[in-house]
Structure formats: structure tokens, C-alpha cells
Coordinates of N, CA and C in Angstrom, one line a residue:
M26 N 94.2 106.0 69.1 CA 93.4 104.8 69.4 C 92.9 104.8 70.8
Q27 N 91.6 104.6 71.1 CA 91.0 104.7 72.4 C 91.6 103.6 73.3
P28 N 92.1 103.9 74.5 CA 92.6 102.9 75.4 C 91.4 102.0 75.8
L29 N 91.8 100.8 76.2 CA 90.8 99.8 76.7 C 90.2 100.4 78.0
C30 N 91.1 100.9 78.8 CA 90.6 101.3 80.1 C 91.4 102.5 80.6
T31 N 90.7 103.5 81.2 CA 91.3 104.6 81.9 C 91.2 104.3 83.4
V32 N 92.4 104.2 84.1 CA 92.4 103.9 85.5 C 92.8 105.2 86.2
V33 N 91.9 105.7 87.1 CA 92.2 106.9 87.8 C 92.4 106.6 89.3
A34 N 93.6 107.0 89.8 CA 93.9 106.7 91.2 C 93.7 107.9 92.1
F35 N 92.8 107.8 93.0 CA 92.6 108.9 94.0 C 93.3 108.6 95.3
G36 N 94.5 109.2 95.4 CA 95.3 109.0 96.6 C 96.6 108.2 96.4
A37 N 97.5 108.2 97.4 CA 98.8 107.6 97.3 C 98.7 106.1 97.2
A38 N 97.8 105.5 98.1 CA 97.8 104.1 98.2 C 97.2 103.4 96.9
P39 N 96.1 103.9 96.3 CA 95.7 103.4 95.0 C 96.7 103.6 93.9
T40 N 97.4 104.7 93.9 CA 98.4 105.0 92.9 C 99.5 103.9 93.0
K41 N 100.0 103.6 94.2 CA 101.0 102.6 94.5 C 100.5 101.3 94.0
A42 N 99.3 100.9 94.3 CA 98.7 99.6 93.9 C 98.7 99.5 92.4
A43 N 98.2 100.6 91.7 CA 98.1 100.5 90.2 C 99.4 100.5 89.6
A44 N 100.4 101.1 90.2 CA 101.8 101.2 89.6 C 102.4 99.8 89.4
R45 N 101.9 98.8 90.2 CA 102.5 97.5 90.1 C 101.9 96.7 88.9
L46 N 100.9 97.2 88.3 CA 100.3 96.5 87.2 C 101.0 96.8 85.9
D47 N 100.9 95.9 84.9 CA 101.5 96.1 83.6 C 100.5 96.8 82.7
A48 N 100.5 98.2 82.7 CA 99.5 99.0 82.0 C 99.6 98.7 80.5
A49 N 100.7 98.5 80.0 CA 100.8 98.3 78.5 C 100.1 97.0 78.2
A50 N 100.3 95.9 78.9 CA 99.7 94.6 78.6 C 98.2 94.7 78.8
G51 N 97.7 95.6 79.7 CA 96.3 95.8 79.9 C 95.7 96.9 79.0
A52 N 96.5 97.5 78.2 CA 96.0 98.6 77.3 C 95.3 99.6 78.1
C53 N 95.9 100.0 79.3 CA 95.4 100.9 80.2 C 96.1 102.3 80.1
D54 N 95.4 103.3 80.4 CA 96.0 104.6 80.6 C 95.8 105.0 82.1
L55 N 96.9 105.0 82.8 CA 96.9 105.3 84.2 C 97.0 106.7 84.5
L56 N 96.1 107.3 85.3 CA 96.2 108.7 85.8 C 96.5 108.6 87.3
P57 N 97.7 108.8 87.7 CA 98.0 108.7 89.1 C 97.6 110.0 89.9
F58 N 97.5 109.8 91.2 CA 97.1 110.9 92.1 C 98.1 112.1 92.0
G59 N 97.6 113.3 92.1 CA 98.4 114.5 92.2 C 97.5 115.7 92.2
E60 N 98.1 116.9 92.5 CA 97.3 118.1 92.6 C 96.6 118.5 91.3
D61 N 97.2 118.1 90.2 CA 96.6 118.4 88.9 C 95.7 117.3 88.3
L62 N 95.3 116.3 89.2 CA 94.6 115.1 88.7 C 93.4 115.5 87.8
F63 N 92.5 116.4 88.2 CA 91.4 116.7 87.5 C 91.7 117.4 86.2
A64 N 92.8 118.2 86.2 CA 93.2 118.8 84.9 C 93.6 117.8 83.9
R65 N 94.3 116.7 84.4 CA 94.7 115.6 83.5 C 93.5 114.8 83.1
I66 N 92.6 114.6 83.9 CA 91.3 113.9 83.6 C 90.6 114.6 82.4
K67 N 90.6 116.0 82.5 CA 89.9 116.7 81.4 C 90.6 116.7 80.1
R68 N 91.9 116.3 80.1 CA 92.7 116.2 78.8 C 92.8 114.8 78.4
A69 N 92.4 113.8 79.2 CA 92.6 112.4 78.9 C 91.7 111.9 77.8
E70 N 92.3 110.9 77.0 CA 91.5 110.2 76.1 C 90.8 109.1 76.8
A71 N 89.5 109.2 77.0 CA 88.8 108.2 77.9 C 88.8 106.8 77.3
G72 N 88.9 105.8 78.2 CA 88.9 104.4 77.7 C 87.5 103.9 77.6
S73 N 87.4 102.8 77.0 CA 86.1 102.1 76.8 C 85.5 101.6 78.1
M74 N 86.4 101.6 79.1 CA 86.0 101.3 80.5 C 86.8 102.2 81.4
V75 N 86.2 102.7 82.5 CA 86.8 103.6 83.4 C 86.8 103.0 84.8
L76 N 88.0 102.8 85.4 CA 88.1 102.3 86.8 C 88.6 103.4 87.7
L77 N 87.8 103.8 88.7 CA 88.1 104.9 89.6 C 88.5 104.3 90.9
L78 N 89.7 104.4 91.3 CA 90.2 103.7 92.5 C 90.2 104.8 93.7
A79 N 89.2 104.6 94.5 CA 89.0 105.6 95.6 C 89.8 105.2 96.9
D80 N 90.4 106.2 97.5 CA 91.2 106.0 98.7 C 90.4 106.0 100.0
E81 N 89.1 106.4 99.9 CA 88.2 106.3 101.0 C 86.8 105.9 100.5
S82 N 85.9 105.6 101.5 CA 84.6 105.1 101.2 C 83.5 106.2 101.5
D83 N 84.0 107.4 101.9 CA 83.0 108.4 102.4 C 82.4 109.2 101.3
D84 N 81.5 110.0 101.6 CA 80.8 110.8 100.6 C 81.7 111.7 99.7
P85 N 82.7 112.4 100.3 CA 83.6 113.2 99.5 C 84.3 112.4 98.5
A86 N 84.8 111.2 98.9 CA 85.5 110.4 97.9 C 84.6 109.9 96.8
L87 N 83.4 109.5 97.1 CA 82.5 109.1 96.1 C 82.1 110.3 95.2
A88 N 82.0 111.5 95.7 CA 81.6 112.6 94.9 C 82.8 112.9 93.9
G89 N 84.0 112.8 94.4 CA 85.1 113.0 93.5 C 85.2 112.0 92.4
A90 N 84.9 110.7 92.7 CA 84.9 109.7 91.7 C 83.8 109.9 90.7
A91 N 82.6 110.3 91.2 CA 81.5 110.5 90.3 C 81.8 111.7 89.3
K92 N 82.4 112.7 89.9 CA 82.8 113.9 89.0 C 83.7 113.4 87.9
A93 N 84.7 112.6 88.3 CA 85.7 112.2 87.3 C 85.0 111.3 86.2
A94 N 84.0 110.5 86.7 CA 83.3 109.6 85.7 C 82.5 110.4 84.7
R95 N 81.9 111.5 85.2 CA 81.1 112.4 84.3 C 82.0 113.1 83.3
I96 N 83.1 113.5 83.7 CA 84.1 114.2 82.8 C 84.5 113.2 81.7
L97 N 84.9 112.0 82.1 CA 85.4 111.0 81.2 C 84.3 110.5 80.3
E98 N 83.0 110.4 80.8 CA 81.9 110.1 79.9 C 81.8 111.1 78.8
R99 N 81.9 112.4 79.1 CA 81.8 113.4 78.1 C 82.9 113.3 77.1
R100 N 84.0 112.7 77.5 CA 85.2 112.5 76.6 C 85.1 111.2 75.9
G101 N 84.0 110.5 75.9 CA 83.8 109.3 75.2 C 84.1 108.0 76.0
G102 N 84.2 108.2 77.3 CA 84.5 107.0 78.1 C 83.3 106.1 78.3
G103 N 83.6 104.8 78.6 CA 82.6 103.8 78.7 C 82.1 103.6 80.2
E104 N 81.7 102.4 80.5 CA 81.1 102.2 81.8 C 82.2 102.5 82.9
A105 N 81.7 103.1 84.0 CA 82.5 103.6 85.1 C 82.3 102.7 86.3
V106 N 83.5 102.3 86.9 CA 83.5 101.4 88.1 C 84.2 102.1 89.2
V107 N 83.6 102.3 90.4 CA 84.3 102.9 91.5 C 84.8 101.7 92.4
V108 N 86.1 101.6 92.6 CA 86.6 100.6 93.4 C 87.0 101.2 94.8
L109 N 86.4 100.7 95.8 CA 86.6 101.2 97.2 C 87.8 100.5 97.8
P110 N 88.3 101.0 99.0 CA 89.4 100.3 99.7 C 88.9 99.0 100.2
S111 N 89.8 98.1 100.4 CA 89.4 96.7 100.9 C 88.9 96.8 102.3
V112 N 87.9 95.9 102.6 CA 87.5 95.7 104.0 C 87.9 94.3 104.4
P113 N 88.2 94.1 105.7 CA 88.7 92.9 106.2 C 87.7 91.7 106.2
A114 N 86.4 92.0 106.3 CA 85.5 90.9 106.4 C 84.3 91.2 105.5
L115 N 83.5 90.1 105.2 CA 82.4 90.2 104.4 C 81.4 91.3 104.9
P116 N 81.0 92.3 104.1 CA 80.1 93.3 104.6 C 78.7 92.7 105.0
G117 N 78.2 93.3 106.1 CA 76.8 92.9 106.5 C 75.8 93.7 105.8
P118 N 74.5 93.5 106.3 CA 73.4 94.1 105.6 C 73.5 95.7 105.6
R119 N 73.9 96.3 106.7 CA 74.0 97.7 106.7 C 75.1 98.2 105.8
A120 N 76.2 97.5 105.8 CA 77.3 97.9 104.9 C 76.9 97.8 103.4
R121 N 76.1 96.7 103.1 CA 75.7 96.5 101.7 C 74.7 97.6 101.3
A122 N 73.9 98.0 102.3 CA 72.9 99.1 102.0 C 73.7 100.4 101.7
R123 N 74.8 100.6 102.4 CA 75.6 101.8 102.1 C 76.2 101.7 100.7
L124 N 76.6 100.5 100.3 CA 77.2 100.3 98.9 C 76.1 100.6 97.9
E125 N 74.9 100.1 98.1 CA 73.8 100.4 97.2 C 73.5 101.9 97.1
R126 N 73.6 102.6 98.2 CA 73.4 104.0 98.2 C 74.5 104.7 97.4
A127 N 75.7 104.2 97.5 CA 76.9 104.8 96.8 C 76.7 104.6 95.3
A128 N 76.2 103.4 94.9 CA 76.0 103.1 93.5 C 74.9 104.1 92.9
T129 N 73.8 104.3 93.7 CA 72.7 105.1 93.3 C 73.2 106.6 93.1
L130 N 73.9 107.1 94.1 CA 74.3 108.5 94.1 C 75.4 108.7 93.0
S131 N 76.3 107.8 92.8 CA 77.4 108.0 91.9 C 77.0 107.6 90.4
K132 N 75.9 106.8 90.3 CA 75.5 106.3 89.0 C 76.6 105.5 88.4
C133 N 77.3 104.8 89.2 CA 78.4 103.9 88.8 C 78.3 102.5 89.4
C134 N 78.9 101.6 88.8 CA 79.1 100.3 89.5 C 80.1 100.5 90.6
V135 N 79.7 100.1 91.8 CA 80.6 100.2 93.0 C 81.1 98.9 93.4
V136 N 82.4 98.7 93.5 CA 83.0 97.4 93.8 C 83.7 97.5 95.1
Q137 N 83.4 96.5 96.0 CA 84.0 96.5 97.3 C 84.9 95.3 97.4
P138 N 86.3 95.5 97.4 CA 87.2 94.4 97.6 C 87.1 93.9 99.1
V139 N 87.2 92.6 99.2 CA 87.0 91.9 100.6 C 88.3 91.2 100.9
G140 N 88.7 91.3 102.2 CA 89.9 90.5 102.7 C 91.1 90.9 101.9
P141 N 91.9 90.0 101.4 CA 93.1 90.3 100.7 C 93.0 91.0 99.3
A142 N 91.7 91.0 98.8 CA 91.5 91.6 97.5 C 91.8 93.1 97.5
S143 N 92.3 93.7 96.4 CA 92.8 95.0 96.4 C 92.3 95.8 95.1
W144 N 92.6 97.1 95.1 CA 92.4 97.9 93.9 C 93.0 97.2 92.7
A145 N 94.2 96.8 92.8 CA 94.9 96.2 91.6 C 94.2 94.9 91.2
D146 N 93.7 94.2 92.1 CA 92.9 92.9 91.7 C 91.7 93.3 90.9
A147 N 91.0 94.4 91.3 CA 89.8 94.8 90.5 C 90.2 95.1 89.1
V148 N 91.3 95.8 88.9 CA 91.8 96.1 87.5 C 92.1 94.8 86.8
R149 N 92.8 93.9 87.4 CA 93.0 92.6 86.8 C 91.8 91.9 86.4
C150 N 90.8 91.8 87.3 CA 89.6 91.1 87.1 C 88.8 91.6 85.9
F151 N 88.7 92.9 85.8 CA 87.8 93.5 84.7 C 88.6 93.7 83.4
V152 N 89.9 94.0 83.5 CA 90.6 94.4 82.3 C 91.2 93.2 81.6
E153 N 91.9 92.3 82.3 CA 92.6 91.2 81.7 C 91.7 90.3 80.7
P154 N 90.5 90.0 81.1 CA 89.7 89.2 80.1 C 89.5 89.9 78.8
L155 N 89.6 91.2 78.7 CA 89.5 91.9 77.4 C 90.8 92.2 76.8
A156 N 91.9 92.3 77.5 CA 93.1 92.8 77.0 C 94.1 91.6 76.7
V157 N 94.0 90.5 77.4 CA 95.0 89.5 77.3 C 94.4 88.2 76.7
F158 N 95.2 87.6 75.7 CA 94.7 86.4 75.1 C 94.6 85.3 76.1
G159 N 93.6 84.4 76.0 CA 93.5 83.4 77.0 C 92.9 82.1 76.5
L160 N 93.0 81.1 77.3 CA 92.4 79.8 76.9 C 90.9 79.9 76.8
V161 N 90.3 80.8 77.6 CA 88.9 81.0 77.6 C 88.6 82.5 77.4
G162 N 88.0 82.9 76.3 CA 87.8 84.3 76.0 C 86.3 84.6 76.3
V163 N 86.0 85.9 76.3 CA 84.6 86.3 76.5 C 84.3 87.4 75.5
D164 N 83.1 87.6 75.2 CA 82.6 88.7 74.3 C 82.7 89.9 75.2
P165 N 83.4 91.0 74.7 CA 83.5 92.2 75.5 C 82.2 92.7 76.0
R166 N 81.1 92.5 75.2 CA 79.8 93.0 75.7 C 79.4 92.3 77.0
E167 N 79.9 91.1 77.2 CA 79.5 90.4 78.5 C 80.1 91.2 79.7
I168 N 81.4 91.6 79.5 CA 82.0 92.4 80.6 C 81.3 93.7 80.8
H169 N 81.2 94.5 79.7 CA 80.6 95.8 79.8 C 79.2 95.7 80.3
G170 N 78.5 94.7 80.0 CA 77.1 94.6 80.4 C 77.0 94.4 81.9
L171 N 78.0 93.9 82.5 CA 78.0 93.7 84.0 C 78.1 95.0 84.8
L172 N 78.7 96.0 84.1 CA 79.1 97.2 84.8 C 78.1 98.4 84.8
R173 N 76.9 98.1 84.9 CA 75.9 99.1 85.1 C 75.8 99.5 86.6
P174 N 75.1 100.6 86.9 CA 75.1 101.1 88.3 C 74.5 100.0 89.2
R175 N 75.3 99.4 90.1 CA 75.0 98.3 91.0 C 76.2 98.1 91.9
T176 N 76.1 97.0 92.7 CA 77.2 96.8 93.6 C 77.8 95.4 93.4
A177 N 79.1 95.2 93.7 CA 79.7 93.9 93.6 C 80.8 93.8 94.7
L178 N 80.9 92.6 95.2 CA 82.0 92.2 96.1 C 83.1 91.5 95.4
L179 N 84.4 91.9 95.6 CA 85.5 91.3 94.9 C 86.3 90.4 95.8
H180 N 86.5 89.2 95.4 CA 87.1 88.2 96.2 C 88.3 87.5 95.5
L181 N 89.4 87.3 96.2 CA 90.4 86.4 95.7 C 89.9 84.9 95.8
W182 N 90.3 84.0 95.0 CA 89.8 82.7 94.9 C 90.0 81.9 96.2
Q183 N 91.1 82.1 96.9 CA 91.4 81.4 98.1 C 90.7 81.9 99.3
D184 N 89.9 83.0 99.2 CA 89.2 83.6 100.3 C 87.9 82.8 100.6
D185 N 87.8 82.1 101.7 CA 86.6 81.3 102.0 C 85.3 82.1 102.1
S186 N 85.4 83.4 102.3 CA 84.2 84.2 102.3 C 83.5 84.3 101.0
L187 N 84.2 83.9 99.9 CA 83.6 83.8 98.6 C 82.4 82.9 98.6
D188 N 82.6 81.7 99.2 CA 81.5 80.7 99.2 C 80.3 81.2 100.0
R189 N 80.5 82.1 101.0 CA 79.4 82.5 101.8 C 78.6 83.6 101.1
V190 N 79.1 84.3 100.1 CA 78.4 85.3 99.4 C 77.8 84.9 98.1
L191 N 78.3 83.8 97.5 CA 77.8 83.3 96.2 C 76.3 83.0 96.2
P192 N 75.7 82.5 97.3 CA 74.3 82.3 97.3 C 73.5 83.6 97.1
D193 N 74.0 84.7 97.3 CA 73.3 86.0 97.2 C 73.6 86.6 95.8
A194 N 74.3 85.9 94.9 CA 74.8 86.5 93.7 C 73.6 86.6 92.7
R195 N 73.6 87.6 91.9 CA 72.8 87.7 90.7 C 73.6 87.4 89.4
E196 N 74.8 87.8 89.4 CA 75.7 87.5 88.3 C 77.1 87.4 88.9
V197 N 78.0 86.6 88.3 CA 79.3 86.4 88.8 C 80.3 86.4 87.6
L198 N 81.4 87.2 87.8 CA 82.5 87.2 86.9 C 83.7 86.6 87.5
V199 N 84.2 85.5 86.9 CA 85.4 84.9 87.4 C 86.5 85.0 86.4
T200 N 87.6 85.6 86.8 CA 88.8 85.7 85.9 C 89.8 84.7 86.4
C201 N 90.0 83.6 85.7 CA 91.1 82.7 86.1 C 92.4 83.1 85.4
R202 N 93.3 83.5 86.1 CA 94.6 84.0 85.6 C 95.5 82.8 85.4
L203 N 95.5 82.3 84.1 CA 96.2 81.1 83.8 C 97.7 81.3 83.5
R204 N 98.6 80.5 84.0 CA 100.0 80.5 83.6 C 100.1 79.8 82.3
P205 N 101.2 80.0 81.6 CA 101.3 79.3 80.3 C 101.2 77.8 80.3
S206 N 101.5 77.2 81.5 CA 101.4 75.7 81.6 C 100.1 75.2 82.1
A207 N 99.1 76.1 82.3 CA 97.8 75.8 82.8 C 97.0 75.0 81.8
T208 N 96.0 74.3 82.3 CA 95.0 73.6 81.4 C 93.6 74.0 81.7
L209 N 92.7 73.6 80.9 CA 91.3 74.0 81.0 C 90.7 73.4 82.3
R210 N 91.4 72.4 82.9 CA 90.9 71.8 84.1 C 90.7 72.9 85.2
E211 N 91.6 73.9 85.3 CA 91.5 74.9 86.3 C 90.3 75.7 86.1
V212 N 89.9 76.0 84.8 CA 88.7 76.8 84.5 C 87.5 76.0 84.9
E213 N 87.5 74.7 84.6 CA 86.4 73.8 84.9 C 86.1 73.7 86.4
E214 N 87.2 73.6 87.1 CA 87.1 73.6 88.6 C 86.5 74.9 89.1
A215 N 86.9 76.0 88.6 CA 86.4 77.3 89.0 C 84.9 77.4 88.7
A216 N 84.5 77.0 87.5 CA 83.1 77.0 87.2 C 82.3 76.1 88.1
R217 N 82.8 74.9 88.4 CA 82.1 74.0 89.3 C 81.9 74.6 90.7
R218 N 82.9 75.3 91.2 CA 82.8 75.9 92.5 C 81.6 76.9 92.6
V219 N 81.5 77.7 91.5 CA 80.5 78.7 91.5 C 79.1 78.1 91.3
R220 N 79.0 77.1 90.4 CA 77.7 76.5 90.1 C 77.2 75.6 91.2
E221 N 78.0 75.2 92.0 CA 77.6 74.4 93.2 C 76.9 75.3 94.3
S222 N 77.2 76.6 94.2 CA 76.7 77.5 95.2 C 75.6 78.4 94.8
T223 N 75.4 78.6 93.4 CA 74.4 79.6 93.0 C 74.0 79.2 91.6
E224 N 72.8 79.7 91.2 CA 72.3 79.5 89.9 C 72.4 80.8 89.1
A225 N 73.1 81.8 89.7 CA 73.4 83.1 89.0 C 74.2 82.9 87.7
R226 N 74.0 83.8 86.8 CA 74.7 83.7 85.5 C 76.2 83.9 85.8
L227 N 77.0 83.0 85.2 CA 78.4 83.0 85.3 C 79.1 83.5 84.0
V228 N 80.0 84.5 84.2 CA 80.8 84.9 83.1 C 82.2 84.5 83.5
L229 N 82.8 83.6 82.6 CA 84.1 83.0 83.0 C 85.1 83.3 81.9
A230 N 86.3 83.8 82.4 CA 87.4 84.1 81.5 C 88.7 83.5 82.0
G231 N 89.6 83.2 81.0 CA 90.9 82.6 81.4 C 92.0 83.3 80.7
P232 N 92.3 84.5 81.0 CA 93.5 85.2 80.4 C 94.8 84.5 80.8
E233 N 95.7 84.4 79.8 CA 97.0 83.8 80.1 C 98.0 84.8 80.5
V234 N 98.5 84.7 81.7 CA 99.5 85.7 82.2 C 100.8 85.0 82.5
A235 N 101.9 85.8 82.5 CA 103.2 85.3 82.8 C 104.0 86.4 83.5
R236 N 105.0 85.9 84.3 CA 105.8 86.9 85.0 C 104.9 87.8 85.9
D237 N 104.0 87.2 86.6 CA 103.0 88.0 87.4 C 102.9 87.3 88.7
D238 N 102.9 88.1 89.8 CA 102.8 87.6 91.1 C 101.4 87.8 91.7
G239 N 100.5 88.1 90.8 CA 99.1 88.3 91.3 C 98.4 87.0 91.6
P240 N 97.1 87.1 92.0 CA 96.4 85.9 92.4 C 96.0 85.0 91.2
R241 N 95.8 83.8 91.4 CA 95.5 82.8 90.3 C 94.1 83.0 89.8
A242 N 93.1 83.5 90.6 CA 91.8 83.7 90.2 C 91.1 84.8 91.0
I243 N 90.2 85.5 90.4 CA 89.5 86.6 91.1 C 88.0 86.5 90.7
A244 N 87.2 86.7 91.7 CA 85.7 86.7 91.4 C 85.1 88.0 91.8
A245 N 84.3 88.5 90.9 CA 83.4 89.7 91.2 C 82.0 89.2 91.3
V246 N 81.4 89.3 92.5 CA 80.0 88.8 92.8 C 79.1 90.0 92.8
F247 N 78.2 90.1 91.8 CA 77.3 91.2 91.6 C 76.0 90.9 92.4
L248 N 75.6 91.8 93.2 CA 74.5 91.6 94.1 C 73.2 92.3 93.6

């Protein structure tokens, strides 16, 4: 059976971040960093989504991620997302231009986590809405349709910089990670925060998670 997602970690730090996730709950196949990484990629059963966790933002790192995406595509893989290392502050115009260049060259969706957001949060944001039952579900085509070659900024819900980037959004994915005792009010409040800042299309999901110390909500803002 095809995994929902293949997660490829390029480097020790992304591997450590991905190891904290519940791969079984997310129906993910994790390929950790190692000297034989590309040999394992060539043997992997590619998922319907591919997340490539890059340990650097430079051209060699992007080239390696793009190579892995091409291999997995030939093995039946779906949309590919390159997740870069987190940056401490909201990227300015020049940094956004570099992200657009990276998306063009890699032919992948390129996601830049901001502030406390991380590689693991990107996996949570994109995978949990498809893998975990929730109070608010989404059509898988809505998630896959977001992941064409383009750029997105990834924010945790409590990061104030989210409000500053929402006016620039073209589309927004919000994953509200609801505990078993949660109500739809949390989802409604999340939707209100987005809609007060932008008229961009909102894709909203509410997977129900337990025994998890991750963030309560994550937003991917597509530019």
C-alpha cells in the first residue's frame, strides 16, 4: 500500500526533528540522513506526497532535494515540498525572491518556516489533515492542489508575524491540532483570524491529536 507521505531528511538536524513525529499515525515513510540515503530513495515506495527536509538553503541543498524529488516522482510519488531550515524573522523582499527562484529551479513547492516553526511542524501541517481523523476534515485534493511549484511561509499560531504576512497571501492552509476535549469554537476562531486579514482562499483542517507536545495550530501562507 502506498504511504501517504515519504519524508526525506537531509542532514542530522532534520532527521532528529522528524524522529520526534509519530510516523505510524501520519502514515509516513521516513528516510533518515545517511551515506546511503540516495540508494534508499531509489528503493523507496514513494508516497502520495513527498516532503524533503533540507538542512541548508543554498544551491547544493536545493539540488539534492530536487534530485530526490525526481527519483521519487519516477517511483510514483506525488507533489514534492522542500522544507528549508527555519529563519528567525519574516523574510523581506530579497529573501522572498530567493525563495521564488528556489521553487522555479527545483520545480517544487518551497516552504520557509519562520520563527519557532520547524521541519516537524511542516510535516504536521501538511500530513495530519490527511492522515488523522478530525472535527474538521478536508478533501485530499485541496491539500495536494496547494503544493504546486510556489512558495509558502510556515508559522505557528502564536507567532505575531503571521498577522503581518496574511495580507500578502494567495491561499492559506491552517491545521488546527485539536485535543480530544476541543470544540469547534477553536476552529471558528482560527478562521476568523485569517479572514479578518485577507480575502485569500482558506483551507481549514482540524485533526484530533493526543499525547502530542506540538503546537496547537500551524498556518502555511502561500504567496
